[in-house]
Amino acid sequence: MAGHSSRISGFYRGSVAERLDALVEHAGVDGAVRGYFATGGGLAIDAADRMSENVIAVHGLPLGVALNFTINGHDHVVPMAVEEASVVAAASNAARMVREGGGFHGTASAAVMTAQVQFDGVPDAGSAEARVAAVRDEVFACGNASIPRMVERGFGCRDLDVRVLDAAEGIVVVHVYVDVGDAMGANTVDTVAEAVAPVLQHALGGFVGLRILSNLPTRRRVHVHCDVPDAALGGAEIADGIARASRFASLDPYRACTHNKGFMNGIDAAAVALGQDWRSIEAGAHAWAASKGTYGPISTWTRTATGLRGEVDMPLAVGTVGGSTTAHAGVRAAFALLRVSDARELAVVLAAVGLASNLAALRALAGEGIQRGHMRLHHRKHEHAEPVSCPK
Ligand code: MEV
């Protein structure tokens, strides 16, 4: 954001209190948010009791901040909640390299989620599409009537399509696409799926099966790219190594899975800090990775004339309203820190953090190997964690 910087030198060397002061000075964190973090953050037990069931305590995780992110010309300090050492430092280091190439650039589509309504035993499945098309307006009217507050804000049903999964058995699924604005949207979409099912059944016959969102929201997409100069990466050889590592992931699902784990390290940690449904994000990301027929990498790194281009295009359902964005004081504080204006900007930031985590891992793997950096960070915390070396 204008006037705020995510580039804060020496941040990691300070005490927790000094880091909070630095965020006040450089990142526009106000006194109330600083005060909240200074108490250790977390969740009050009564709020926890309202959020879940059979609550007996509150579970803790370290909350760190990734620095150096510049995304679409704005600096962002990114809150990350994660138990794994090195994830936050790695994202910060990679973001610093990307910054040297002008930062991350990205866009997100409108927040169009997918409602699925399943039918079995539909007669004449071959004409299902035409029969649903004939009641399209009625479906939208009925869907929109079930989510009046969303519609008041300018969102609601946008489109539908019909997929015949098994013509002989009449297994047909209707997708209704719903723009959910700044929400993650699961409840909204589930409401629409249930509301439109009778209208669809009238048109299709058969019997109604499931009525639920799909966690593979292919119409809710984020695209982020970055160009990193060779010099920022430590030279052309390392850039070559990262591009080869990316190619490896594109050829081998065993490697693609680990590549994607490194990418998701960033998204998940930020998603947890920001109260997002990270299980839904994970499910969508891996289904997407497998959607071309074989499981592949979510993100790619390719050589350019002067460095590396990193790119990701994926479905991502995240929200800035609803859920724990209001119920959880820590999530509200994390949003105050991050400074995003809407769900689309949040999606772009999360995808950028994924790319940064992915870059950091590939750079380490293509260079000195992951263990040295990892162990250095583990050492800070566990004096006994000696790296093992084989005799020559
Ligand atoms: C560890 O959390 C993540 C990595 O395995 C990712 C990768 O191999 O790309 C280092």
XYZ file of C-alpha atoms and ligand atoms in Angstrom:
402
model
C 0.000 0.000 0.000
C 1.173 3.518 -0.703
C 3.251 4.869 2.184
C 3.735 1.441 3.705
C 6.717 -0.784 3.201
C 7.169 -4.518 3.531
C 10.937 -4.108 3.225
C 12.119 -3.839 6.836
C 15.792 -4.560 7.233
C 17.026 -6.513 10.251
C 13.470 -7.496 11.197
C 14.356 -11.086 12.068
C 17.116 -9.971 14.443
C 14.783 -7.949 16.693
C 12.840 -9.138 19.712
C 9.115 -9.790 19.293
C 8.392 -6.324 20.755
C 10.887 -4.668 18.402
C 9.319 -6.445 15.428
C 5.916 -5.119 16.431
C 7.379 -1.615 16.726
C 8.877 -1.980 13.245
C 5.458 -2.950 11.873
C 3.942 0.159 13.474
C 6.688 2.319 11.973
C 6.870 0.825 8.469
C 3.720 -1.156 7.783
C 1.017 1.114 9.186
C 0.040 -1.221 12.033
C -2.040 0.780 14.513
C -1.866 0.787 18.292
C -4.868 -1.486 18.804
C -3.532 -4.146 16.469
C -0.065 -3.859 17.997
C -1.630 -4.211 21.447
C -3.512 -7.309 20.381
C -0.364 -8.970 18.999
C 1.674 -7.851 22.022
C -0.548 -9.940 24.299
C 0.404 -13.006 22.260
C -2.639 -12.839 19.978
C -4.744 -15.968 19.717
C -8.383 -16.603 20.369
C -10.398 -16.035 23.534
C -11.897 -19.251 24.894
C -15.476 -17.943 24.689
C -14.995 -17.031 21.005
C -13.513 -20.487 20.409
C -16.491 -22.043 22.143
C -18.829 -20.228 19.743
C -16.835 -21.291 16.673
C -16.660 -25.044 17.217
C -18.050 -27.872 19.331
C -16.892 -29.717 22.460
C -14.260 -26.994 22.910
C -11.865 -27.511 25.816
C -9.000 -25.135 24.972
C -7.385 -23.121 22.175
C -4.669 -24.599 19.984
C -1.671 -22.369 19.229
C 0.612 -21.909 16.222
C 3.450 -19.431 15.689
C 2.297 -16.364 13.748
C 5.070 -14.801 11.675
C 5.133 -12.216 8.919
C 6.666 -12.598 5.487
C 8.318 -9.400 4.329
C 9.467 -7.906 1.024
C 6.298 -8.630 -0.942
C 5.405 -6.146 -3.613
C 2.316 -7.146 -5.578
C 0.778 -5.059 -8.347
C 2.906 -2.147 -7.137
C 1.735 -2.343 -3.505
C 3.753 -3.586 -0.565
C 2.157 -6.219 1.660
C 3.308 -7.680 4.969
C 1.913 -11.216 4.903
C 0.821 -12.957 8.121
C 1.649 -16.676 8.146
C 0.656 -19.258 10.769
C 2.720 -22.407 10.405
C 4.573 -24.903 12.567
C 7.321 -25.687 10.027
C 10.604 -23.789 10.474
C 11.907 -21.921 7.432
C 8.587 -21.390 5.609
C 8.287 -17.726 6.618
C 11.969 -16.925 6.086
C 11.967 -18.708 2.731
C 8.941 -16.760 1.478
C 10.508 -13.472 2.620
C 13.826 -14.269 0.921
C 12.193 -15.228 -2.347
C 9.952 -12.148 -2.252
C 13.098 -10.022 -1.942
C 14.501 -11.609 -5.116
C 11.229 -11.151 -6.960
C 11.137 -7.537 -5.800
C 14.362 -6.933 -7.702
C 12.502 -7.876 -10.875
C 9.576 -5.538 -10.128
C 7.553 -7.777 -7.829
C 4.535 -9.955 -8.466
C 1.750 -9.092 -10.882
C -1.640 -10.698 -10.899
C -5.358 -10.612 -11.424
C -8.263 -12.617 -10.091
C -11.550 -13.271 -11.845
C -14.897 -12.436 -10.276
C -15.659 -14.743 -7.333
C -17.764 -17.202 -9.300
C -18.344 -20.385 -7.338
C -19.845 -23.629 -8.617
C -22.999 -25.211 -7.170
C -23.517 -28.853 -8.160
C -26.920 -30.518 -8.309
C -26.790 -34.237 -9.031
C -29.586 -36.198 -10.704
C -29.902 -39.937 -11.182
C -32.291 -41.805 -13.437
C -32.883 -38.860 -15.761
C -34.843 -40.081 -18.787
C -33.500 -39.126 -22.218
C -30.236 -37.706 -20.842
C -29.295 -36.628 -24.377
C -31.841 -33.805 -24.224
C -31.011 -32.793 -20.629
C -29.037 -29.741 -21.692
C -31.875 -28.355 -23.808
C -34.441 -29.046 -21.083
C -32.365 -27.191 -18.495
C -31.705 -24.323 -20.930
C -35.475 -23.870 -21.233
C -35.785 -23.197 -17.468
C -32.575 -21.199 -17.103
C -34.302 -17.945 -16.084
C -36.508 -19.762 -13.593
C -33.443 -21.465 -12.074
C -31.672 -18.141 -11.651
C -34.773 -16.462 -10.221
C -35.185 -19.250 -7.712
C -31.462 -19.330 -6.844
C -31.317 -15.559 -6.422
C -34.449 -15.524 -4.255
C -32.632 -17.803 -1.813
C -29.707 -15.358 -1.361
C -31.402 -11.907 -1.282
C -28.599 -10.126 0.594
C -26.009 -11.298 -1.899
C -28.247 -10.167 -4.776
C -28.800 -6.753 -3.098
C -25.031 -6.282 -3.196
C -24.951 -6.966 -6.927
C -23.958 -10.655 -6.842
C -25.862 -13.892 -7.483
C -26.447 -16.530 -10.175
C -24.537 -15.916 -13.378
C -24.565 -19.003 -15.558
C -25.209 -22.724 -15.617
C -24.194 -25.800 -17.519
C -25.234 -29.406 -17.740
C -22.898 -32.398 -17.689
C -24.097 -35.883 -18.530
C -21.866 -38.214 -16.515
C -23.556 -41.478 -17.516
C -26.222 -41.299 -20.218
C -27.366 -44.922 -19.782
C -28.036 -44.482 -16.060
C -29.253 -40.913 -16.505
C -26.614 -39.469 -14.172
C -26.625 -35.761 -14.884
C -25.081 -32.908 -12.919
C -26.120 -29.298 -13.289
C -23.630 -26.607 -12.361
C -25.005 -23.240 -11.327
C -22.355 -20.525 -11.237
C -22.811 -17.949 -8.506
C -20.840 -14.740 -7.994
C -20.335 -14.573 -4.217
C -18.567 -11.204 -4.074
C -16.058 -10.975 -1.241
C -17.154 -14.155 0.551
C -15.561 -17.562 0.245
C -19.113 -18.465 -0.564
C -19.608 -22.095 0.485
C -22.834 -21.403 2.411
C -24.227 -19.192 -0.335
C -23.589 -21.788 -3.005
C -24.997 -24.621 -0.901
C -28.141 -22.546 -0.371
C -28.485 -21.982 -4.110
C -27.899 -25.676 -4.886
C -30.730 -26.673 -2.550
C -33.055 -23.906 -3.767
C -32.767 -24.665 -7.490
C -32.980 -28.459 -7.244
C -36.839 -28.678 -7.456
C -36.950 -26.457 -10.579
C -34.288 -28.570 -12.218
C -36.011 -31.778 -11.226
C -39.216 -30.536 -12.820
C -37.311 -30.074 -16.080
C -35.163 -33.198 -15.906
C -37.186 -35.827 -14.073
C -35.198 -38.533 -12.288
C -34.368 -38.028 -8.658
C -32.260 -35.430 -6.917
C -28.919 -36.474 -5.443
C -26.343 -34.191 -3.876
C -26.738 -30.403 -3.713
C -23.447 -28.869 -2.702
C -20.623 -26.602 -3.877
C -17.699 -27.996 -5.824
C -14.347 -27.302 -4.195
C -12.891 -27.128 -7.681
C -14.152 -23.626 -8.586
C -12.741 -23.454 -12.108
C -14.467 -20.140 -12.828
C -12.927 -18.469 -9.775
C -9.351 -18.126 -10.893
C -6.241 -16.245 -9.963
C -3.286 -15.628 -12.230
C 0.042 -14.360 -10.883
C 3.424 -14.057 -12.540
C 6.815 -12.635 -11.715
C 10.117 -12.111 -13.515
C 13.234 -12.653 -11.436
C 16.595 -11.514 -12.760
C 19.465 -14.033 -12.801
C 21.534 -11.774 -10.566
C 18.840 -11.753 -7.848
C 18.771 -15.558 -7.871
C 22.534 -15.897 -7.535
C 23.384 -16.393 -11.192
C 22.332 -18.032 -14.432
C 23.325 -21.494 -13.267
C 20.851 -21.418 -10.387
C 18.164 -20.032 -12.688
C 18.830 -22.945 -15.070
C 18.567 -25.369 -12.172
C 15.208 -23.927 -11.068
C 13.828 -24.166 -14.618
C 15.021 -27.784 -14.816
C 13.384 -28.526 -11.463
C 10.117 -27.106 -12.783
C 10.400 -29.265 -15.902
C 11.012 -32.307 -13.662
C 7.729 -31.570 -11.867
C 5.903 -31.298 -15.181
C 7.121 -34.791 -16.159
C 6.682 -36.653 -12.903
C 3.670 -36.728 -10.551
C 5.905 -37.910 -7.694
C 7.930 -34.729 -7.990
C 4.890 -32.577 -8.872
C 3.328 -33.527 -5.545
C 6.351 -32.265 -3.588
C 6.699 -29.206 -5.832
C 3.055 -28.414 -5.072
C 3.579 -29.034 -1.368
C 6.293 -26.369 -1.423
C 3.971 -24.015 -3.313
C 1.101 -24.692 -0.901
C 3.388 -24.109 2.116
C 2.975 -20.395 1.422
C -0.717 -20.363 0.579
C -1.705 -22.576 3.504
C 0.270 -20.665 6.132
C -1.201 -17.338 5.017
C -4.654 -18.909 4.637
C -4.571 -20.236 8.214
C -3.483 -16.835 9.575
C -6.284 -15.189 7.609
C -8.985 -17.614 8.740
C -9.570 -19.166 5.333
C -10.916 -22.645 4.654
C -7.527 -24.147 3.849
C -8.975 -27.648 3.363
C -11.073 -26.318 0.534
C -8.068 -24.484 -0.927
C -5.958 -27.649 -0.716
C -8.664 -29.837 -2.252
C -9.153 -27.382 -5.120
C -5.443 -26.950 -5.767
C -4.708 -30.660 -6.045
C -7.827 -31.421 -8.098
C -6.714 -28.618 -10.414
C -3.205 -30.080 -10.569
C -4.748 -33.339 -11.789
C -7.292 -31.785 -14.123
C -5.253 -32.207 -17.304
C -5.347 -36.000 -17.040
C -2.122 -36.503 -15.092
C -1.124 -34.808 -11.861
C 1.195 -31.865 -12.608
C 2.725 -28.751 -11.054
C 0.419 -25.888 -10.095
C 3.166 -23.342 -10.783
C 5.906 -23.233 -13.418
C 9.314 -21.584 -13.771
C 10.746 -21.012 -17.212
C 13.899 -19.332 -18.499
C 13.685 -15.861 -20.028
C 16.536 -13.955 -21.688
C 17.532 -12.364 -18.382
C 16.171 -14.588 -15.657
C 13.186 -16.681 -14.719
C 9.471 -16.288 -15.168
C 7.286 -17.816 -12.488
C 3.626 -18.323 -13.199
C 0.510 -19.731 -11.595
C -3.071 -19.906 -12.799
C -5.360 -21.746 -10.396
C -8.815 -21.778 -8.835
C -8.780 -20.140 -5.420
C -11.803 -19.585 -3.194
C -10.954 -17.101 -0.450
C -12.984 -14.415 1.261
C -12.577 -11.171 3.149
C -16.031 -11.331 4.763
C -17.936 -14.026 6.651
C -16.664 -17.040 8.557
C -13.820 -16.394 10.969
C -12.977 -13.056 9.312
C -15.391 -11.544 11.827
C -15.471 -14.179 14.596
C -11.722 -14.437 15.264
C -9.821 -11.452 16.683
C -6.519 -12.847 15.374
C -7.900 -13.097 11.866
C -9.161 -9.514 12.040
C -5.701 -8.398 13.180
C -4.065 -10.416 10.394
C -6.268 -8.655 7.839
C -5.372 -5.277 9.354
C -1.731 -6.209 8.803
C -2.137 -7.500 5.263
C -4.190 -4.595 3.874
C -6.188 -6.057 1.021
C -9.288 -4.330 -0.245
C -11.315 -7.338 -1.374
C -11.373 -11.090 -1.965
C -9.844 -10.771 -5.414
C -6.819 -8.923 -4.079
C -6.542 -11.527 -1.303
C -6.442 -14.304 -3.924
C -3.651 -12.521 -5.803
C -1.627 -12.080 -2.601
C -2.030 -15.742 -1.611
C -0.982 -16.973 -5.049
C 2.071 -14.676 -4.892
C 3.026 -16.142 -1.509
C 2.693 -19.606 -3.043
C 5.041 -18.647 -5.858
C 7.540 -17.190 -3.372
C 7.531 -20.356 -1.249
C 7.918 -22.473 -4.354
C 10.806 -20.349 -5.650
C 12.627 -20.467 -2.323
C 12.375 -24.263 -2.191
C 13.500 -24.759 -5.787
C 16.373 -22.332 -5.387
C 17.627 -24.200 -2.325
C 17.163 -27.582 -4.006
C 18.885 -26.473 -7.204
C 21.726 -24.929 -5.173
C 23.071 -25.965 -1.788
C 20.249 -28.441 -1.076
C 17.330 -27.981 1.260
C 18.911 -29.355 4.426
C 21.548 -26.662 5.003
C 19.103 -23.773 5.053
C 16.489 -25.761 6.926
C 18.990 -26.923 9.518
C 20.320 -23.417 10.028
C 16.823 -22.302 10.988
C 16.156 -25.393 13.087
C 19.423 -24.697 14.912
C 18.176 -21.369 16.118
C 15.480 -23.248 17.992
C 16.868 -26.672 18.799
C 20.469 -26.648 19.901
C 20.598 -30.431 19.673
C 19.610 -30.674 15.992
C 23.043 -31.325 14.514
C 23.195 -31.807 10.733
C 24.513 -35.276 9.909
C 27.351 -35.682 7.418
C 28.726 -38.948 5.991
C 32.443 -39.614 6.208
C 34.251 -39.029 2.898
C 9.190 -28.730 2.347
O 8.204 -28.248 3.233
C 8.863 -28.317 0.934
C 9.842 -28.828 -0.144
O 9.900 -30.249 -0.114
C 9.290 -28.352 -1.472
C 10.038 -28.862 -2.700
O 10.672 -29.932 -2.652
O 9.940 -28.161 -3.721
C 11.237 -28.319 0.086
